[in-house]
Structures are given as C-alpha cells and as structure tokens.
mmCIF file of C-alpha atoms in Angstrom:
data_model
loop_
_atom_site.group_PDB
_atom_site.id
_atom_site.type_symbol
_atom_site.label_atom_id
_atom_site.label_comp_id
_atom_site.label_asym_id
_atom_site.label_seq_id
_atom_site.Cartn_x
_atom_site.Cartn_y
_atom_site.Cartn_z
ATOM 1 C CA MET A 778 -19.342 -9.014 -27.004
ATOM 2 C CA THR A 779 -15.759 -9.366 -25.778
ATOM 3 C CA LYS A 780 -15.519 -10.492 -22.175
ATOM 4 C CA ALA A 781 -12.258 -10.402 -20.281
ATOM 5 C CA CYS A 782 -11.219 -11.833 -16.942
ATOM 6 C CA PHE A 783 -8.697 -10.371 -14.539
ATOM 7 C CA CYS A 784 -7.704 -12.833 -11.841
ATOM 8 C CA GLY A 785 -5.622 -12.300 -8.741
ATOM 9 C CA THR A 786 -5.465 -12.804 -5.028
ATOM 10 C CA PHE A 787 -5.810 -9.035 -4.369
ATOM 11 C CA ASP A 788 -4.506 -9.577 -0.825
ATOM 12 C CA PRO A 789 -5.039 -6.658 -0.374
ATOM 13 C CA LEU A 790 -6.367 -4.774 -3.379
ATOM 14 C CA THR A 791 -3.977 -2.020 -4.503
ATOM 15 C CA LYS A 792 -4.211 1.099 -6.626
ATOM 16 C CA GLY A 793 -2.134 -0.788 -9.200
ATOM 17 C CA HIS A 794 -4.887 -3.418 -9.467
ATOM 18 C CA ILE A 795 -7.520 -0.704 -9.849
ATOM 19 C CA ASP A 796 -5.480 0.947 -12.600
ATOM 20 C CA ILE A 797 -5.413 -2.316 -14.588
ATOM 21 C CA ILE A 798 -9.144 -2.949 -13.985
ATOM 22 C CA GLU A 799 -10.109 0.570 -15.103
ATOM 23 C CA ARG A 800 -7.986 0.330 -18.232
ATOM 24 C CA ALA A 801 -9.356 -3.123 -19.094
ATOM 25 C CA ALA A 802 -12.897 -1.795 -18.580
ATOM 26 C CA GLY A 803 -12.145 0.846 -21.212
ATOM 27 C CA ILE A 804 -11.066 -1.812 -23.719
ATOM 28 C CA PHE A 805 -13.478 -4.705 -23.175
ATOM 29 C CA GLU A 806 -17.257 -4.764 -23.047
ATOM 30 C CA GLU A 807 -17.282 -6.704 -19.778
ATOM 31 C CA VAL A 808 -14.560 -7.412 -17.231
ATOM 32 C CA ILE A 809 -14.968 -10.105 -14.610
ATOM 33 C CA VAL A 810 -12.551 -9.661 -11.726
ATOM 34 C CA PHE A 811 -11.919 -12.977 -10.040
ATOM 35 C CA VAL A 812 -10.635 -13.188 -6.492
ATOM 36 C CA SER A 813 -8.455 -16.252 -6.803
ATOM 37 C CA VAL A 814 -7.534 -18.674 -4.094
ATOM 38 C CA ASN A 815 -3.818 -19.400 -4.490
ATOM 39 C CA SER A 816 -2.740 -22.712 -2.972
ATOM 40 C CA GLU A 817 0.857 -21.426 -2.828
ATOM 41 C CA LYS A 818 0.049 -18.344 -0.736
ATOM 42 C CA LYS A 819 -1.144 -17.861 2.813
ATOM 43 C CA GLU A 820 -3.692 -15.111 2.427
ATOM 44 C CA GLN A 821 -3.936 -12.381 5.055
ATOM 45 C CA PHE A 822 -7.461 -11.180 4.265
ATOM 46 C CA PRO A 823 -10.542 -13.392 3.759
ATOM 47 C CA LYS A 824 -11.649 -13.786 0.135
ATOM 48 C CA GLU A 825 -15.039 -12.255 0.957
ATOM 49 C CA GLN A 826 -13.292 -9.117 2.275
ATOM 50 C CA ARG A 827 -11.166 -8.878 -0.863
ATOM 51 C CA MET A 828 -14.236 -9.262 -3.071
ATOM 52 C CA TYR A 829 -16.024 -6.539 -1.093
ATOM 53 C CA TRP A 830 -13.074 -4.180 -1.638
ATOM 54 C CA ILE A 831 -13.101 -4.829 -5.375
ATOM 55 C CA LYS A 832 -16.846 -4.216 -5.585
ATOM 56 C CA GLN A 833 -16.483 -0.951 -3.640
ATOM 57 C CA ALA A 834 -13.460 0.290 -5.585
ATOM 58 C CA THR A 835 -14.981 -0.519 -8.994
ATOM 59 C CA SER A 836 -18.561 0.579 -8.313
ATOM 60 C CA HIS A 837 -18.084 3.444 -10.802
ATOM 61 C CA LEU A 838 -17.393 0.923 -13.592
ATOM 62 C CA LYS A 839 -20.695 -0.431 -14.881
ATOM 63 C CA ASN A 840 -19.084 -3.129 -17.042
ATOM 64 C CA VAL A 841 -17.080 -4.698 -14.188
ATOM 65 C CA ARG A 842 -18.276 -7.422 -11.879
ATOM 66 C CA CYS A 843 -16.542 -9.542 -9.294
ATOM 67 C CA ALA A 844 -16.647 -13.200 -8.312
ATOM 68 C CA ILE A 845 -14.618 -15.735 -6.361
ATOM 69 C CA GLN A 846 -12.642 -18.160 -8.492
ATOM 70 C CA THR A 847 -11.552 -21.632 -7.495
ATOM 71 C CA GLY A 848 -9.687 -23.980 -9.770
ATOM 72 C CA LEU A 849 -7.816 -23.024 -12.885
ATOM 73 C CA VAL A 850 -8.021 -19.551 -14.409
ATOM 74 C CA VAL A 851 -8.802 -20.927 -17.860
ATOM 75 C CA GLU A 852 -11.729 -22.909 -16.449
ATOM 76 C CA ALA A 853 -13.132 -19.724 -14.911
ATOM 77 C CA CYS A 854 -12.720 -17.914 -18.247
ATOM 78 C CA ARG A 855 -14.477 -20.698 -20.118
ATOM 79 C CA LYS A 856 -17.318 -20.811 -17.609
ATOM 80 C CA GLU A 857 -17.886 -17.071 -18.111
ATOM 81 C CA GLY A 858 -17.501 -17.234 -21.879
ATOM 82 C CA ALA A 859 -14.482 -14.916 -21.694
ATOM 83 C CA ARG A 860 -11.989 -15.097 -24.547
ATOM 84 C CA VAL A 861 -9.417 -12.783 -22.948
ATOM 85 C CA LEU A 862 -7.357 -13.039 -19.788
ATOM 86 C CA VAL A 863 -5.929 -9.693 -18.658
ATOM 87 C CA ARG A 864 -2.663 -9.608 -16.747
ATOM 88 C CA GLY A 865 -0.764 -6.624 -15.381
ATOM 89 C CA LEU A 866 3.001 -6.273 -15.672
ATOM 90 C CA ARG A 867 5.185 -4.042 -13.508
ATOM 91 C CA ASN A 868 8.665 -5.290 -14.398
ATOM 92 C CA SER A 869 10.752 -8.063 -15.947
ATOM 93 C CA ILE A 870 10.189 -10.342 -12.944
ATOM 94 C CA ASP A 871 6.430 -10.139 -13.514
ATOM 95 C CA PHE A 872 7.023 -10.757 -17.224
ATOM 96 C CA GLN A 873 8.984 -13.967 -16.639
ATOM 97 C CA TYR A 874 6.330 -15.326 -14.285
ATOM 98 C CA GLU A 875 3.434 -14.300 -16.548
ATOM 99 C CA GLN A 876 5.142 -15.622 -19.683
ATOM 100 C CA ASN A 877 5.322 -19.071 -18.081
ATOM 101 C CA MET A 878 1.678 -18.888 -16.966
ATOM 102 C CA GLU A 879 0.568 -17.761 -20.425
ATOM 103 C CA ALA A 880 2.331 -20.742 -22.022
ATOM 104 C CA MET A 881 0.609 -23.166 -19.632
ATOM 105 C CA ASN A 882 -2.779 -21.507 -20.099
ATOM 106 C CA HIS A 883 -2.357 -21.535 -23.891
ATOM 107 C CA GLN A 884 -1.679 -25.278 -23.833
ATOM 108 C CA MET A 885 -4.886 -25.889 -21.876
ATOM 109 C CA ALA A 886 -7.066 -23.285 -23.598
ATOM 110 C CA PRO A 887 -5.693 -21.989 -26.918
ATOM 111 C CA GLU A 888 -8.953 -20.123 -27.539
ATOM 112 C CA ILE A 889 -8.249 -17.772 -24.614
ATOM 113 C CA GLU A 890 -5.848 -14.940 -25.386
ATOM 114 C CA THR A 891 -3.736 -13.372 -22.662
ATOM 115 C CA VAL A 892 -3.409 -9.600 -22.906
ATOM 116 C CA PHE A 893 -0.721 -7.850 -20.880
ATOM 117 C CA LEU A 894 -1.209 -4.294 -19.671
ATOM 118 C CA MET A 895 1.879 -2.473 -18.446
ATOM 119 C CA SER A 896 1.594 -0.865 -15.056
ATOM 120 C CA ASP A 897 1.332 2.870 -14.823
ATOM 121 C CA PRO A 898 4.793 4.063 -13.675
ATOM 122 C CA ALA A 899 3.171 5.515 -10.548
ATOM 123 C CA HIS A 900 2.347 1.947 -9.460
ATOM 124 C CA LEU A 901 5.576 0.111 -10.323
ATOM 125 C CA TYR A 902 6.369 -0.601 -6.653
ATOM 126 C CA CYS A 903 2.757 -1.132 -5.663
ATOM 127 C CA SER A 904 2.259 -4.801 -4.873
ATOM 128 C CA SER A 905 0.115 -6.592 -2.338
ATOM 129 C CA SER A 906 3.311 -8.107 -0.899
ATOM 130 C CA ASN A 907 4.794 -4.646 -0.355
ATOM 131 C CA VAL A 908 1.565 -3.430 1.240
ATOM 132 C CA ARG A 909 1.467 -6.408 3.640
ATOM 133 C CA GLU A 910 5.123 -5.893 4.575
ATOM 134 C CA LEU A 911 4.603 -2.194 5.303
ATOM 135 C CA LEU A 912 1.486 -3.005 7.334
ATOM 136 C CA ARG A 913 3.528 -5.421 9.490
ATOM 137 C CA TYR A 914 5.691 -2.481 10.513
ATOM 138 C CA GLY A 915 2.811 -0.068 11.080
ATOM 139 C CA GLN A 916 3.585 2.069 8.032
ATOM 140 C CA ASP A 917 1.134 4.277 6.152
ATOM 141 C CA VAL A 918 -0.060 2.547 2.959
ATOM 142 C CA SER A 919 -2.842 4.989 2.112
ATOM 143 C CA HIS A 920 -1.020 6.008 -1.086
ATOM 144 C CA MET A 921 -0.939 2.365 -2.262
ATOM 145 C CA VAL A 922 -4.502 1.151 -1.672
ATOM 146 C CA PRO A 923 -7.987 2.390 -2.620
ATOM 147 C CA GLU A 924 -9.831 4.462 -0.028
ATOM 148 C CA CYS A 925 -12.212 1.624 0.915
ATOM 149 C CA VAL A 926 -9.258 -0.648 1.735
ATOM 150 C CA TRP A 927 -7.489 2.081 3.695
ATOM 151 C CA GLN A 928 -10.596 2.804 5.768
ATOM 152 C CA ASP A 929 -10.968 -0.876 6.698
ATOM 153 C CA LEU A 930 -7.273 -1.202 7.548
ATOM 154 C CA GLU A 931 -7.524 1.863 9.779
ATOM 155 C CA LYS A 932 -10.504 0.354 11.633
ATOM 156 C CA VAL A 933 -8.450 -2.769 12.388
ATOM 157 C CA LYS A 934 -5.589 -0.667 13.801
ATOM 158 C CA ARG A 935 -7.876 1.054 16.323
#
C-alpha cells in the first residue's frame, strides 16, 4: 500500500490545495494531509480551524485523512509509514523553493520520494498569501477557497 503525505500550512485552505489533494488521492492508496506549523510564518487561522476545513473539503475522498504535524515533514512521513511526499507547484518560484526542500529532505530521509504535481492552470494565482491579502481589503475570495472556508469567512465578516 502506497501512502503519501501532503503537508502545508493551509492558512487558509484554497481550491488549489484541494486540486492537489484530489489528484494525489487518485494516484495513491492513502493520502495524509498534514496541517503544518511553520515557525517562519505568523498564521492567521488556528490549526484546528484549518484541519476542520480540510476534513470538510475532502469528506468525499475516502482515502484521505488529516492530522496536525509538528516537527520535520520527513519525521511525520516516517511516523505514518509514508514513502511519498506530495508537493504542488504553480510556477518557477515554487519550483526553486521546493527543489531546495526536496534536497534537504532527501539528505535526511532518502527512502521518502518527493512527487511534484503541477497546479491546474485555473489555480496558478491561488495561494493562501493572495487570499489573506484580498481578505485584508474586504475582497471576494469565494472563487479561490472551498465552500466550507468561504462560509466561515463570511460568518466572521458579519
């Protein structure tokens, strides 16, 4: 059984993330989506909220589950018995960042393969950073986030 992990801050979860999760779920027997705590980022939404969104948005995928990850990604993969780390790429900037991370991860855990999935062109601009920026200015992000995220964001605005 091939298990894969997909790790990210998902702050907030976007339709681009869901696209990668759905595609990974079609390739691997099990996908564990880890809500990561990034020491370099100040997160806007609590990790429990982000995990809830992932569970809601992936409830139609029976081979996907979600957990909170602390520590290194490769340690989380090992703990789950996952041999694959899935990463999404939108552009060359993502590629440069992910290439560096893959090299570090490979040094620590050569048994874990990183698989890159290219973003659907419809989601090339769809990043959590862009969503947060648009939210700061009161803009509509309903086209960028899953329905469950949009509903919760709308409740906060009221």
